[in-house]
Amino acid sequence: CAVLMLALRTADAVPSDEALITARDTITARLRPCDTLARVGVGRFGLVVPRGELGRALELAGELVAALESGPGIVVRVGIALFPVEGGGPRRLVGCAEAALDASVARGDVVSVFREGGSAPCQLHEAGPLDCVNVVGGGSTGRELHLSIAAGG
């Protein structure tokens, strides 16, 4: 299972209701029937992807970023966490995805993936160190997403 947290921003900081409705429709059009989408805050969406492995999660994140950023002035950041996570169930999994999203936003990465036991510079409040796999560049149609892996310990 994978959880993806998406943050959408515009030049005005928070997308309009119309932009969020369009984003919801854009995301929903790319999901499988078993995937679940929820709005989880101002300009934020959460996505549960059953049977989602890292490859599927990164592929879906890339598709969503490309589709959403093709709209005028939308910037998307994504945090991903995969089940199982040490010491927790669903609530911890969502917390890890949020921590990865916060790291992505703070560092300007398009996508960050939470992995326990690493030594990357991003930290989760109670969860310990993160090792982030970052997708940099990309985001609009016709541009590639490039993977760079932060050194882990």
CSV table of N, CA and C in Angstrom, one decimal:
chain,number,residue,atom,x,y,z
A,1,CYS,N,0.8,-1.2,0.0
A,1,CYS,CA,0.0,0.0,0.0
A,1,CYS,C,0.9,1.2,0.0
A,2,ALA,N,0.5,2.2,-0.8
A,2,ALA,CA,1.3,3.5,-0.8
A,2,ALA,C,0.3,4.6,-0.5
A,3,VAL,N,0.8,5.6,0.2
A,3,VAL,CA,0.0,6.8,0.5
A,3,VAL,C,0.8,8.0,-0.2
A,4,LEU,N,0.1,8.7,-1.0
A,4,LEU,CA,0.7,9.9,-1.6
A,4,LEU,C,0.0,11.1,-1.1
A,5,MET,N,0.7,12.1,-0.6
A,5,MET,CA,0.2,13.4,-0.2
A,5,MET,C,0.6,14.4,-1.2
A,6,LEU,N,-0.4,15.2,-1.7
A,6,LEU,CA,-0.1,16.2,-2.8
A,6,LEU,C,-0.4,17.6,-2.2
A,7,ALA,N,0.5,18.6,-2.5
A,7,ALA,CA,0.3,20.0,-2.1
A,7,ALA,C,0.2,20.7,-3.4
A,8,LEU,N,-0.8,21.5,-3.6
A,8,LEU,CA,-1.0,22.3,-4.8
A,8,LEU,C,-0.8,23.8,-4.4
A,9,ARG,N,-0.1,24.6,-5.2
A,9,ARG,CA,0.1,26.0,-4.9
A,9,ARG,C,0.0,26.7,-6.2
A,10,THR,N,-0.4,28.0,-6.1
A,10,THR,CA,-0.4,28.9,-7.2
A,10,THR,C,0.4,30.1,-6.9
A,11,ALA,N,0.5,31.1,-7.8
A,11,ALA,CA,1.2,32.3,-7.5
A,11,ALA,C,0.6,33.0,-6.3
A,12,ASP,N,-0.7,32.8,-6.1
A,12,ASP,CA,-1.5,33.4,-5.0
A,12,ASP,C,-1.4,32.6,-3.7
A,13,ALA,N,-0.6,31.5,-3.7
A,13,ALA,CA,-0.3,30.6,-2.6
A,13,ALA,C,-1.3,29.5,-2.5
A,14,VAL,N,-2.6,29.8,-2.5
A,14,VAL,CA,-3.6,28.7,-2.4
A,14,VAL,C,-4.5,28.7,-3.6
A,15,PRO,N,-4.7,27.6,-4.3
A,15,PRO,CA,-5.5,27.5,-5.4
A,15,PRO,C,-7.0,27.8,-5.1
A,16,SER,N,-7.7,28.3,-6.1
A,16,SER,CA,-9.1,28.7,-6.0
A,16,SER,C,-9.9,27.4,-5.9
A,17,ASP,N,-11.2,27.5,-5.4
A,17,ASP,CA,-12.0,26.3,-5.4
A,17,ASP,C,-12.2,25.7,-6.8
A,18,GLU,N,-12.3,26.5,-7.8
A,18,GLU,CA,-12.4,26.0,-9.2
A,18,GLU,C,-11.1,25.2,-9.6
A,19,ALA,N,-10.0,25.7,-9.2
A,19,ALA,CA,-8.7,25.0,-9.5
A,19,ALA,C,-8.7,23.7,-8.7
A,20,LEU,N,-9.2,23.7,-7.5
A,20,LEU,CA,-9.2,22.4,-6.7
A,20,LEU,C,-10.1,21.4,-7.3
A,21,ILE,N,-11.3,21.9,-7.8
A,21,ILE,CA,-12.2,21.0,-8.4
A,21,ILE,C,-11.6,20.4,-9.7
A,22,THR,N,-10.9,21.2,-10.5
A,22,THR,CA,-10.3,20.7,-11.7
A,22,THR,C,-9.2,19.7,-11.3
A,23,ALA,N,-8.4,20.0,-10.2
A,23,ALA,CA,-7.4,19.1,-9.8
A,23,ALA,C,-8.0,17.8,-9.4
A,24,ARG,N,-9.0,17.8,-8.6
A,24,ARG,CA,-9.7,16.6,-8.2
A,24,ARG,C,-10.1,15.7,-9.4
A,25,ASP,N,-10.7,16.4,-10.4
A,25,ASP,CA,-11.1,15.7,-11.6
A,25,ASP,C,-9.9,15.1,-12.4
A,26,THR,N,-8.8,15.9,-12.4
A,26,THR,CA,-7.6,15.4,-13.1
A,26,THR,C,-7.0,14.2,-12.4
A,27,ILE,N,-7.0,14.3,-11.1
A,27,ILE,CA,-6.4,13.2,-10.3
A,27,ILE,C,-7.3,11.9,-10.5
A,28,THR,N,-8.6,12.1,-10.3
A,28,THR,CA,-9.5,11.0,-10.3
A,28,THR,C,-9.5,10.3,-11.6
A,29,ALA,N,-9.3,11.0,-12.7
A,29,ALA,CA,-9.3,10.4,-14.1
A,29,ALA,C,-8.1,9.4,-14.2
A,30,ARG,N,-7.1,9.6,-13.4
A,30,ARG,CA,-5.9,8.7,-13.5
A,30,ARG,C,-5.8,7.6,-12.5
A,31,LEU,N,-6.9,7.4,-11.7
A,31,LEU,CA,-6.8,6.4,-10.6
A,31,LEU,C,-7.5,5.1,-11.1
A,32,ARG,N,-7.1,4.1,-10.4
A,32,ARG,CA,-7.8,2.8,-10.5
A,32,ARG,C,-9.0,2.8,-9.6
A,33,PRO,N,-10.0,1.9,-9.9
A,33,PRO,CA,-11.2,1.8,-9.0
A,33,PRO,C,-10.9,1.6,-7.6
A,34,CYS,N,-9.8,0.9,-7.2
A,34,CYS,CA,-9.5,0.6,-5.8
A,34,CYS,C,-8.7,1.7,-5.1
A,35,ASP,N,-8.3,2.8,-5.9
A,35,ASP,CA,-7.5,3.9,-5.2
A,35,ASP,C,-8.5,4.8,-4.6
A,36,THR,N,-8.1,5.5,-3.5
A,36,THR,CA,-9.0,6.4,-2.8
A,36,THR,C,-8.4,7.8,-2.7
A,37,LEU,N,-9.1,8.8,-3.1
A,37,LEU,CA,-8.7,10.2,-3.0
A,37,LEU,C,-9.4,11.0,-2.0
A,38,ALA,N,-8.8,11.8,-1.2
A,38,ALA,CA,-9.4,12.7,-0.2
A,38,ALA,C,-8.8,14.0,-0.2
A,39,ARG,N,-9.5,15.1,0.0
A,39,ARG,CA,-9.0,16.4,0.3
A,39,ARG,C,-8.6,16.4,1.8
A,40,VAL,N,-7.4,16.8,2.1
A,40,VAL,CA,-7.0,16.7,3.5
A,40,VAL,C,-6.5,18.0,4.1
A,41,GLY,N,-6.8,19.1,3.4
A,41,GLY,CA,-6.4,20.4,3.9
A,41,GLY,C,-6.5,21.4,2.8
A,42,VAL,N,-6.1,22.6,3.1
A,42,VAL,CA,-6.1,23.7,2.1
A,42,VAL,C,-5.1,23.4,1.0
A,43,GLY,N,-5.5,23.1,-0.2
A,43,GLY,CA,-4.6,22.8,-1.3
A,43,GLY,C,-3.9,21.5,-1.2
A,44,ARG,N,-4.4,20.6,-0.3
A,44,ARG,CA,-3.8,19.3,-0.2
A,44,ARG,C,-4.8,18.2,-0.4
A,45,PHE,N,-4.2,17.1,-1.0
A,45,PHE,CA,-5.0,15.9,-1.3
A,45,PHE,C,-4.2,14.7,-0.7
A,46,GLY,N,-4.9,13.7,-0.3
A,46,GLY,CA,-4.3,12.4,0.1
A,46,GLY,C,-4.8,11.3,-0.8
A,47,LEU,N,-3.9,10.4,-1.1
A,47,LEU,CA,-4.3,9.3,-2.1
A,47,LEU,C,-3.8,8.0,-1.5
A,48,VAL,N,-4.7,7.1,-1.3
A,48,VAL,CA,-4.3,5.7,-0.9
A,48,VAL,C,-4.3,4.8,-2.1
A,49,VAL,N,-3.2,4.1,-2.4
A,49,VAL,CA,-3.0,3.3,-3.5
A,49,VAL,C,-2.7,1.8,-3.0
A,50,PRO,N,-3.8,1.0,-2.9
A,50,PRO,CA,-3.6,-0.4,-2.5
A,50,PRO,C,-2.7,-1.1,-3.5
A,51,ARG,N,-1.9,-2.0,-2.9
A,51,ARG,CA,-1.0,-2.8,-3.8
A,51,ARG,C,0.0,-1.9,-4.5
A,52,GLY,N,0.2,-0.7,-3.9
A,52,GLY,CA,1.1,0.3,-4.6
A,52,GLY,C,2.5,0.1,-4.1
A,53,GLU,N,3.4,-0.3,-5.0
A,53,GLU,CA,4.9,-0.4,-4.7
A,53,GLU,C,5.5,0.9,-5.1
A,54,LEU,N,6.8,1.1,-4.8
A,54,LEU,CA,7.5,2.3,-5.0
A,54,LEU,C,7.4,2.7,-6.5
A,55,GLY,N,7.7,1.8,-7.4
A,55,GLY,CA,7.6,2.1,-8.8
A,55,GLY,C,6.3,2.6,-9.3
A,56,ARG,N,5.2,2.0,-8.8
A,56,ARG,CA,3.8,2.4,-9.2
A,56,ARG,C,3.6,3.8,-8.6
A,57,ALA,N,4.0,4.0,-7.3
A,57,ALA,CA,3.8,5.3,-6.7
A,57,ALA,C,4.5,6.4,-7.4
A,58,LEU,N,5.8,6.2,-7.8
A,58,LEU,CA,6.5,7.2,-8.5
A,58,LEU,C,6.0,7.5,-9.9
A,59,GLU,N,5.5,6.4,-10.5
A,59,GLU,CA,4.9,6.6,-11.9
A,59,GLU,C,3.6,7.4,-11.8
A,60,LEU,N,2.8,7.1,-10.8
A,60,LEU,CA,1.6,7.8,-10.6
A,60,LEU,C,1.9,9.3,-10.2
A,61,ALA,N,2.8,9.5,-9.3
A,61,ALA,CA,3.2,10.8,-8.9
A,61,ALA,C,3.6,11.7,-10.1
A,62,GLY,N,4.5,11.1,-11.0
A,62,GLY,CA,4.9,11.8,-12.2
A,62,GLY,C,3.8,12.1,-13.1
A,63,GLU,N,2.9,11.2,-13.3
A,63,GLU,CA,1.7,11.4,-14.1
A,63,GLU,C,0.8,12.6,-13.6
A,64,LEU,N,0.6,12.5,-12.3
A,64,LEU,CA,-0.2,13.6,-11.6
A,64,LEU,C,0.4,14.9,-11.7
A,65,VAL,N,1.7,15.0,-11.4
A,65,VAL,CA,2.5,16.3,-11.5
A,65,VAL,C,2.4,16.8,-12.9
A,66,ALA,N,2.7,16.0,-13.9
A,66,ALA,CA,2.6,16.5,-15.3
A,66,ALA,C,1.2,17.0,-15.6
A,67,ALA,N,0.2,16.2,-15.3
A,67,ALA,CA,-1.2,16.6,-15.6
A,67,ALA,C,-1.6,17.9,-14.9
A,68,LEU,N,-1.3,18.0,-13.6
A,68,LEU,CA,-1.8,19.1,-12.8
A,68,LEU,C,-1.0,20.4,-13.1
A,69,GLU,N,0.3,20.3,-13.4
A,69,GLU,CA,1.1,21.4,-13.7
A,69,GLU,C,0.9,21.9,-15.1
A,70,SER,N,0.2,21.2,-15.9
A,70,SER,CA,-0.1,21.7,-17.3
A,70,SER,C,-1.1,22.8,-17.2
A,71,GLY,N,-1.8,22.9,-16.1
A,71,GLY,CA,-2.8,24.0,-15.9
A,71,GLY,C,-2.0,25.3,-15.6
A,72,PRO,N,-2.7,26.5,-15.7
A,72,PRO,CA,-2.0,27.7,-15.6
A,72,PRO,C,-1.6,28.0,-14.1
A,73,GLY,N,-0.3,28.1,-13.9
A,73,GLY,CA,0.3,28.6,-12.6
A,73,GLY,C,0.2,27.6,-11.5
A,74,ILE,N,-0.1,26.3,-11.7
A,74,ILE,CA,-0.2,25.3,-10.6
A,74,ILE,C,1.2,24.7,-10.4
A,75,VAL,N,1.6,24.6,-9.1
A,75,VAL,CA,2.9,23.9,-8.8
A,75,VAL,C,2.5,22.8,-7.8
A,76,VAL,N,3.0,21.6,-8.0
A,76,VAL,CA,2.6,20.5,-7.2
A,76,VAL,C,3.9,19.9,-6.6
A,77,ARG,N,3.7,19.5,-5.3
A,77,ARG,CA,4.7,18.8,-4.6
A,77,ARG,C,4.1,17.5,-4.1
A,78,VAL,N,4.8,16.4,-4.0
A,78,VAL,CA,4.3,15.1,-3.6
A,78,VAL,C,5.2,14.4,-2.5
A,79,GLY,N,4.5,13.9,-1.5
A,79,GLY,CA,5.2,13.0,-0.5
A,79,GLY,C,4.6,11.6,-0.6
A,80,ILE,N,5.5,10.6,-0.5
A,80,ILE,CA,5.1,9.2,-0.6
A,80,ILE,C,5.6,8.5,0.6
A,81,ALA,N,4.7,7.6,1.1
A,81,ALA,CA,5.2,6.6,2.1
A,81,ALA,C,4.6,5.3,1.7
A,82,LEU,N,5.3,4.2,2.0
A,82,LEU,CA,4.9,2.9,1.7
A,82,LEU,C,4.7,2.0,2.9
A,83,PHE,N,3.7,1.2,2.9
A,83,PHE,CA,3.4,0.3,4.0
A,83,PHE,C,4.3,-1.0,3.8
A,84,PRO,N,4.8,-1.6,4.8
A,84,PRO,CA,4.7,-1.2,6.2
A,84,PRO,C,5.8,-0.1,6.6
A,85,VAL,N,5.4,0.7,7.6
A,85,VAL,CA,6.4,1.6,8.2
A,85,VAL,C,6.6,1.1,9.6
A,86,GLU,N,7.8,1.3,10.1
A,86,GLU,CA,8.2,0.7,11.4
A,86,GLU,C,7.3,1.4,12.5
A,87,GLY,N,6.8,0.5,13.4
A,87,GLY,CA,6.1,1.0,14.5
A,87,GLY,C,4.7,1.6,14.3
A,88,GLY,N,4.0,1.3,13.2
A,88,GLY,CA,2.8,1.9,13.0
A,88,GLY,C,1.9,1.4,12.0
A,89,GLY,N,0.7,1.8,12.1
A,89,GLY,CA,-0.4,1.4,11.1
A,89,GLY,C,-0.7,2.6,10.2
A,90,PRO,N,-2.0,2.7,9.9
A,90,PRO,CA,-2.5,3.7,8.9
A,90,PRO,C,-2.2,5.1,9.3
A,91,ARG,N,-2.3,5.5,10.6
A,91,ARG,CA,-2.1,6.8,11.1
A,91,ARG,C,-0.6,7.2,10.9
A,92,ARG,N,0.3,6.3,11.2
A,92,ARG,CA,1.7,6.5,11.1
A,92,ARG,C,2.1,6.6,9.6
A,93,LEU,N,1.5,5.8,8.8
A,93,LEU,CA,1.8,5.8,7.3
A,93,LEU,C,1.4,7.2,6.7
A,94,VAL,N,0.3,7.7,7.1
A,94,VAL,CA,-0.1,9.0,6.7
A,94,VAL,C,0.8,10.1,7.2
A,95,GLY,N,1.2,10.0,8.5
A,95,GLY,CA,2.2,10.9,9.0
A,95,GLY,C,3.5,10.9,8.3
A,96,CYS,N,4.0,9.7,7.9
A,96,CYS,CA,5.2,9.6,7.1
A,96,CYS,C,5.1,10.2,5.7
A,97,ALA,N,3.9,10.0,5.1
A,97,ALA,CA,3.7,10.7,3.8
A,97,ALA,C,3.7,12.2,3.9
A,98,GLU,N,3.1,12.7,5.0
A,98,GLU,CA,3.0,14.1,5.2
A,98,GLU,C,4.4,14.6,5.5
A,99,ALA,N,5.3,13.9,6.2
A,99,ALA,CA,6.6,14.3,6.5
A,99,ALA,C,7.4,14.4,5.2
A,100,ALA,N,7.2,13.4,4.3
A,100,ALA,CA,7.9,13.4,3.0
A,100,ALA,C,7.4,14.6,2.2
A,101,LEU,N,6.1,14.9,2.2
A,101,LEU,CA,5.6,16.1,1.5
A,101,LEU,C,6.2,17.4,2.1
A,102,ASP,N,6.3,17.5,3.4
A,102,ASP,CA,6.9,18.7,4.0
A,102,ASP,C,8.3,18.8,3.5
A,103,ALA,N,9.1,17.7,3.5
A,103,ALA,CA,10.4,17.7,3.0
A,103,ALA,C,10.5,18.2,1.6
A,104,SER,N,9.6,17.7,0.7
A,104,SER,CA,9.6,18.0,-0.7
A,104,SER,C,9.3,19.5,-0.8
A,105,VAL,N,8.4,20.1,-0.1
A,105,VAL,CA,8.0,21.5,-0.2
A,105,VAL,C,9.2,22.3,0.3
A,106,ALA,N,9.8,21.9,1.4
A,106,ALA,CA,10.9,22.7,2.0
A,106,ALA,C,12.1,22.8,1.1
A,107,ARG,N,12.4,21.7,0.5
A,107,ARG,CA,13.6,21.6,-0.3
A,107,ARG,C,13.4,21.9,-1.8
A,108,GLY,N,12.1,22.1,-2.2
A,108,GLY,CA,11.8,22.4,-3.6
A,108,GLY,C,11.8,21.2,-4.5
A,109,ASP,N,11.8,20.0,-3.9
A,109,ASP,CA,11.8,18.8,-4.8
A,109,ASP,C,10.4,18.6,-5.2
A,110,VAL,N,10.2,17.9,-6.4
A,110,VAL,CA,8.9,17.6,-6.9
A,110,VAL,C,8.3,16.4,-6.0
A,111,VAL,N,9.1,15.4,-5.8
A,111,VAL,CA,8.6,14.2,-5.0
A,111,VAL,C,9.6,13.8,-4.0
A,112,SER,N,9.2,13.5,-2.8
A,112,SER,CA,10.1,12.9,-1.8
A,112,SER,C,9.4,11.6,-1.3
A,113,VAL,N,10.2,10.6,-1.0
A,113,VAL,CA,9.7,9.3,-0.5
A,113,VAL,C,10.3,9.1,0.9
A,114,PHE,N,9.4,8.7,1.8
A,114,PHE,CA,9.8,8.4,3.2
A,114,PHE,C,10.4,7.0,3.2
A,115,ARG,N,11.6,6.9,3.7
A,115,ARG,CA,12.2,5.6,3.9
A,115,ARG,C,12.9,5.6,5.3
A,116,GLU,N,12.6,4.7,6.1
A,116,GLU,CA,13.2,4.7,7.5
A,116,GLU,C,14.6,4.2,7.5
A,117,GLY,N,15.4,4.7,8.5
A,117,GLY,CA,16.7,4.3,8.7
A,117,GLY,C,17.8,5.0,7.9
A,118,GLY,N,17.4,6.0,7.1
A,118,GLY,CA,18.4,6.7,6.3
A,118,GLY,C,19.0,7.9,7.1
A,119,SER,N,19.8,8.6,6.4
A,119,SER,CA,20.5,9.8,7.0
A,119,SER,C,20.4,11.0,6.2
A,120,ALA,N,19.3,11.1,5.4
A,120,ALA,CA,19.1,12.3,4.6
A,120,ALA,C,18.8,13.5,5.5
A,121,PRO,N,18.9,14.7,5.1
A,121,PRO,CA,18.7,15.8,6.0
A,121,PRO,C,17.3,16.1,6.4
A,122,CYS,N,16.3,15.5,5.8
A,122,CYS,CA,14.9,15.8,6.3
A,122,CYS,C,14.6,14.9,7.5
A,123,GLN,N,13.8,15.5,8.4
A,123,GLN,CA,13.5,14.8,9.6
A,123,GLN,C,12.0,14.8,9.8
A,124,LEU,N,11.4,13.7,10.4
A,124,LEU,CA,10.0,13.7,10.9
A,124,LEU,C,10.0,13.9,12.4
A,125,HIS,N,9.1,14.7,12.9
A,125,HIS,CA,9.1,15.1,14.3
A,125,HIS,C,9.3,13.9,15.2
A,126,GLU,N,8.5,12.8,15.1
A,126,GLU,CA,8.6,11.7,16.1
A,126,GLU,C,9.1,10.5,15.4
A,127,ALA,N,9.3,10.5,14.1
A,127,ALA,CA,9.5,9.2,13.4
A,127,ALA,C,10.9,8.9,13.2
A,128,GLY,N,11.8,9.8,13.4
A,128,GLY,CA,13.2,9.5,13.2
A,128,GLY,C,13.7,10.0,11.8
A,129,PRO,N,14.8,9.5,11.4
A,129,PRO,CA,15.4,10.0,10.1
A,129,PRO,C,14.7,9.5,8.9
A,130,LEU,N,14.8,10.3,7.8
A,130,LEU,CA,14.3,10.0,6.5
A,130,LEU,C,15.4,9.8,5.5
A,131,ASP,N,15.2,8.9,4.6
A,131,ASP,CA,16.1,8.8,3.4
A,131,ASP,C,15.2,9.1,2.3
A,132,CYS,N,15.4,10.2,1.6
A,132,CYS,CA,14.5,10.6,0.6
A,132,CYS,C,15.0,10.3,-0.8
A,133,VAL,N,14.1,9.7,-1.6
A,133,VAL,CA,14.3,9.6,-3.1
A,133,VAL,C,13.6,10.8,-3.7
A,134,ASN,N,14.3,11.6,-4.4
A,134,ASN,CA,13.7,12.8,-4.9
A,134,ASN,C,13.6,12.8,-6.4
A,135,VAL,N,12.4,13.2,-6.9
A,135,VAL,CA,12.2,13.4,-8.3
A,135,VAL,C,12.4,14.9,-8.6
A,136,VAL,N,13.4,15.2,-9.4
A,136,VAL,CA,13.7,16.6,-9.6
A,136,VAL,C,13.4,17.0,-11.1
A,137,GLY,N,13.1,18.2,-11.3
A,137,GLY,CA,12.8,18.6,-12.7
A,137,GLY,C,11.4,18.2,-13.1
A,138,GLY,N,11.1,18.1,-14.3
A,138,GLY,CA,9.8,17.6,-14.8
A,138,GLY,C,8.7,18.5,-14.4
A,139,GLY,N,7.5,17.9,-14.4
A,139,GLY,CA,6.4,18.6,-13.9
A,139,GLY,C,5.5,19.2,-15.0
A,140,SER,N,5.9,19.3,-16.2
A,140,SER,CA,5.1,19.7,-17.3
A,140,SER,C,5.2,18.8,-18.4
A,141,THR,N,4.2,18.8,-19.2
A,141,THR,CA,4.2,17.8,-20.4
A,141,THR,C,5.4,18.0,-21.2
A,142,GLY,N,6.1,16.9,-21.6
A,142,GLY,CA,7.2,17.0,-22.5
A,142,GLY,C,8.5,17.1,-21.8
A,143,ARG,N,8.5,17.2,-20.5
A,143,ARG,CA,9.8,17.3,-19.7
A,143,ARG,C,9.9,16.0,-18.9
A,144,GLU,N,11.1,15.5,-18.8
A,144,GLU,CA,11.4,14.2,-18.1
A,144,GLU,C,11.5,14.5,-16.6
A,145,LEU,N,11.2,13.5,-15.8
A,145,LEU,CA,11.4,13.5,-14.4
A,145,LEU,C,12.7,12.7,-14.2
A,146,HIS,N,13.6,13.2,-13.4
A,146,HIS,CA,14.9,12.6,-13.1
A,146,HIS,C,15.0,12.2,-11.7
A,147,LEU,N,15.4,10.9,-11.4
A,147,LEU,CA,15.6,10.5,-10.0
A,147,LEU,C,17.0,10.8,-9.5
A,148,SER,N,17.0,11.3,-8.3
A,148,SER,CA,18.3,11.3,-7.6
A,148,SER,C,18.1,10.8,-6.2
A,149,ILE,N,19.0,10.0,-5.7
A,149,ILE,CA,18.8,9.3,-4.4
A,149,ILE,C,19.7,9.9,-3.4
A,150,ALA,N,19.2,10.4,-2.3
A,150,ALA,CA,20.0,11.0,-1.2
A,150,ALA,C,20.7,9.8,-0.6
A,151,ALA,N,22.0,10.1,-0.2
A,151,ALA,CA,22.8,9.1,0.5
A,151,ALA,C,22.2,8.6,1.8
A,152,GLY,N,22.1,7.3,1.9
A,152,GLY,CA,21.5,6.8,3.2
A,152,GLY,C,22.6,6.2,4.0
A,153,GLY,N,22.2,6.0,5.3
A,153,GLY,CA,23.2,5.5,6.2
A,153,GLY,C,22.8,4.1,6.6
